[in-house]
PDB file of C-alpha atoms in Angstrom:
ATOM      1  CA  UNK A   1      -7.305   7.792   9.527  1.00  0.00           C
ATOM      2  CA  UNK A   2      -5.581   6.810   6.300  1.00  0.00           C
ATOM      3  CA  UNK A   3      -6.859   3.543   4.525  1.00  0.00           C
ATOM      4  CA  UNK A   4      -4.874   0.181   3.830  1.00  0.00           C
ATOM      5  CA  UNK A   5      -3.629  -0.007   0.521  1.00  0.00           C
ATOM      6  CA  UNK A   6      -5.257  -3.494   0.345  1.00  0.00           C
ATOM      7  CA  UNK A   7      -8.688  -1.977   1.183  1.00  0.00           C
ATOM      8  CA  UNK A   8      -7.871   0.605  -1.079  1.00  0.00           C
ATOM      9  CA  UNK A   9      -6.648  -2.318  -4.098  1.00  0.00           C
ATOM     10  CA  UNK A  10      -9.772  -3.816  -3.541  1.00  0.00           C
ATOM     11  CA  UNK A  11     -12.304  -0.974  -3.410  1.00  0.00           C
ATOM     12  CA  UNK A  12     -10.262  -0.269  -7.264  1.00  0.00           C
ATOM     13  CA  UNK A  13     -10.961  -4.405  -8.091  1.00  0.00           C
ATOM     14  CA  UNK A  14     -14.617  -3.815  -7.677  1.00  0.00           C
ATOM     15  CA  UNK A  15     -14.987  -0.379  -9.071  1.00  0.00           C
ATOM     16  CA  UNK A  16     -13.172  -2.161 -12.247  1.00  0.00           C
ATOM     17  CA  UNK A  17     -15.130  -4.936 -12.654  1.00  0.00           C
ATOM     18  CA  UNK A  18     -18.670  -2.540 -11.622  1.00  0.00           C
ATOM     19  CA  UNK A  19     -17.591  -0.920 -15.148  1.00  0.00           C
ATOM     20  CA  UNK A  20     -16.691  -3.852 -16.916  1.00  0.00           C
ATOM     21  CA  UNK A  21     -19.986  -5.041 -16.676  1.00  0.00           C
ATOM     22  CA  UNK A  22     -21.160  -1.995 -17.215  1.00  0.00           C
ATOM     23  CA  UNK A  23     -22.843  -0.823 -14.284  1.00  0.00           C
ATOM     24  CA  UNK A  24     -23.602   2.514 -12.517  1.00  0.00           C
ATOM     25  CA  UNK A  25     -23.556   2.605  -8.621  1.00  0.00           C
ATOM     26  CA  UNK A  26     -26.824   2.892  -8.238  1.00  0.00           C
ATOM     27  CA  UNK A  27     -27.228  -0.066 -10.844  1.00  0.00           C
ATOM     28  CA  UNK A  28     -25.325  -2.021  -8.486  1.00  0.00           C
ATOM     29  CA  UNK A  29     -26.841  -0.905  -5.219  1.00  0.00           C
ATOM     30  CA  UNK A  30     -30.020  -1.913  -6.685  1.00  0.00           C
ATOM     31  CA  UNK A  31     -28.850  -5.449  -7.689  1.00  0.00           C
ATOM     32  CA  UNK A  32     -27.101  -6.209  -4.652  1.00  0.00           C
ATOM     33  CA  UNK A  33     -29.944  -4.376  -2.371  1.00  0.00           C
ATOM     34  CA  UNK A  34     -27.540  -2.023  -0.491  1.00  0.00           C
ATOM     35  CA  UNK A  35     -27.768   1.613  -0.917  1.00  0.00           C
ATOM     36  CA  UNK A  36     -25.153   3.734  -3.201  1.00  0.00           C
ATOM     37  CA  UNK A  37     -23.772   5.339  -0.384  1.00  0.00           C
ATOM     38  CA  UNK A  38     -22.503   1.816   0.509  1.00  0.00           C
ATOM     39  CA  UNK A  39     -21.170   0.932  -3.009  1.00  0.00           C
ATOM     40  CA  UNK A  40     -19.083   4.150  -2.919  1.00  0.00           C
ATOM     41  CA  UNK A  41     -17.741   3.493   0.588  1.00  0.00           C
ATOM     42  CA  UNK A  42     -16.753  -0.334  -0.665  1.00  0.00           C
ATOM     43  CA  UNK A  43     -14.749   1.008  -3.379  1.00  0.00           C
ATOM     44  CA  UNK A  44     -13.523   3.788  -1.699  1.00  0.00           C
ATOM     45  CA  UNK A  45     -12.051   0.954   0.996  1.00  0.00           C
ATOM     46  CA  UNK A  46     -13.662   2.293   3.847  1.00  0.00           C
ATOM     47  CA  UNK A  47     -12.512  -0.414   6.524  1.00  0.00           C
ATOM     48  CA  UNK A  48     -15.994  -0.342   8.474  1.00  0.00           C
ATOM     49  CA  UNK A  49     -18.718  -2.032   6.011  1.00  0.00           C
ATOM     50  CA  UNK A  50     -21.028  -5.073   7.022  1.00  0.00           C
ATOM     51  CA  UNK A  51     -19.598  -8.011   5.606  1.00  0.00           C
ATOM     52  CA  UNK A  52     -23.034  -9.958   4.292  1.00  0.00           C
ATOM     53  CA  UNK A  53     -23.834  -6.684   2.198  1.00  0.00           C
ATOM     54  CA  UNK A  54     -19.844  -6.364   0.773  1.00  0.00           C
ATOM     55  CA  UNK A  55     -20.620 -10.303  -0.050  1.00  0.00           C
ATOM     56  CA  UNK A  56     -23.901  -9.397  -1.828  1.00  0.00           C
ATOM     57  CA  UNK A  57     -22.086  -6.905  -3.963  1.00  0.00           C
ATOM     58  CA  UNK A  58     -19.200  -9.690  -5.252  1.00  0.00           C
ATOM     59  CA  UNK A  59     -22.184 -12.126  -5.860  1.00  0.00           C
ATOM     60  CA  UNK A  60     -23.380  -9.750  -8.449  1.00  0.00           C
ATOM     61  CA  UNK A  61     -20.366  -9.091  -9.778  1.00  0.00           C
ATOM     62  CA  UNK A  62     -20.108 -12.604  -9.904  1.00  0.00           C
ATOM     63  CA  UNK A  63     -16.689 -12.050  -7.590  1.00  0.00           C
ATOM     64  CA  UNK A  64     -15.672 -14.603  -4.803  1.00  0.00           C
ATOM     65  CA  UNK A  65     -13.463 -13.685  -1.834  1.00  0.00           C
ATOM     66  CA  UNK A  66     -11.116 -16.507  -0.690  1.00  0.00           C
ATOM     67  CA  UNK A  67      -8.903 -16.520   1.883  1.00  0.00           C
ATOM     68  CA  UNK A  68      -5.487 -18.034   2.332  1.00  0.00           C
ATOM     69  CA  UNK A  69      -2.910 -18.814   5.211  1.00  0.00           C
ATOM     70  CA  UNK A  70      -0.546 -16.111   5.060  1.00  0.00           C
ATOM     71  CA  UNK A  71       2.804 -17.140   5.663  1.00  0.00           C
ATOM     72  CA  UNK A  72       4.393 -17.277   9.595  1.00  0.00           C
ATOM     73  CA  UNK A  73       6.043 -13.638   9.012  1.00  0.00           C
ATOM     74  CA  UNK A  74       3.047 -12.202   8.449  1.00  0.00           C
ATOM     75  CA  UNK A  75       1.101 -13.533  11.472  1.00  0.00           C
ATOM     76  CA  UNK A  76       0.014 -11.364  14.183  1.00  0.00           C
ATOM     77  CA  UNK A  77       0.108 -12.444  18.263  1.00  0.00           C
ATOM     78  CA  UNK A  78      -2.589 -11.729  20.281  1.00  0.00           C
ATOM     79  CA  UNK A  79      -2.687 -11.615  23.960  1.00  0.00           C
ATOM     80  CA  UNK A  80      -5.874 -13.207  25.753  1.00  0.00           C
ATOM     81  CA  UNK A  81      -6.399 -11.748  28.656  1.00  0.00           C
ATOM     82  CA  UNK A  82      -6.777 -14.037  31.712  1.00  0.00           C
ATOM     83  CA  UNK A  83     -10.344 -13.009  32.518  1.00  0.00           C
ATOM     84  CA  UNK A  84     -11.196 -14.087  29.175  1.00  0.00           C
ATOM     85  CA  UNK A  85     -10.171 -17.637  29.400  1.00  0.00           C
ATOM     86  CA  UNK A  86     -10.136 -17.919  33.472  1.00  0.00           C
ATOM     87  CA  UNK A  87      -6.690 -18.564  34.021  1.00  0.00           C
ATOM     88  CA  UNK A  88      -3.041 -16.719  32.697  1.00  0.00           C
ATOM     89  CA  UNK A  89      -2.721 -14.674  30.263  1.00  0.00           C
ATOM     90  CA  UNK A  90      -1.682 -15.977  26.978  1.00  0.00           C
ATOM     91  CA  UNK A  91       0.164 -15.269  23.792  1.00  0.00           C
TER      92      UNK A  91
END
C-alpha cells in the first residue's frame, strides 16, 4: 500500500519541526508519552495512528491541526445504506 503524499507532507512537517527544536525521537516520545516506534510511524505517514496520541505529539511541538472546508470539487459522496438509516438508500 503506497502512502498519500499529504500523509507523507505531514509526517516531513513534524520530522522538521522535531529537529528544529532540537529533539531526538525518543526525546519526543518521551514528552508526548507515546513510544518511538509511534513517532517514526507519524513521520513516516503511516495512515493508521490513534489520533489523541498524533495530537499529543503537535502539542509538544507546540503544532495545531485545523481543518478547513475543502472546496465542492473535492468532496466525496457517500452512499448510506438503507439498513443504516431504516429507509432508502441515500447519496
Amino acid at each position: 500500500m503506497s502512502i498519500p503524499a499529504d500523509l507523507k507532507e505531514f509526517g516531513a512537517a513534524l520530522r522538521l519541526r522535531r529537529k528544529e527544536l532540537g529533539l531526538t525521537q525518543e526525546m519526543l516520545a518521551a514528552l508526548a508519552g507515546c513510544g518511538v516506534v509511534f513517532v517514526a510511524q507519524l513521520e513516516g505517514g503511516k495512515p493508521t495512528l490513534r489520533f489523541h496520541k498524533v495530537l499529543d505529539v503537535l502539542a509538544v511541538l507546540g503544532m495545531q491541526l485545523r481543518l478547513a472546508v475543502a472546496p465542492p470539487e473535492a468532496a466525496v459522496t457517500i452512499a448510506i445504506p438503507s439498513h443504516a438509516r431504516g429507509g432508502e438508500d441515500e447519496v
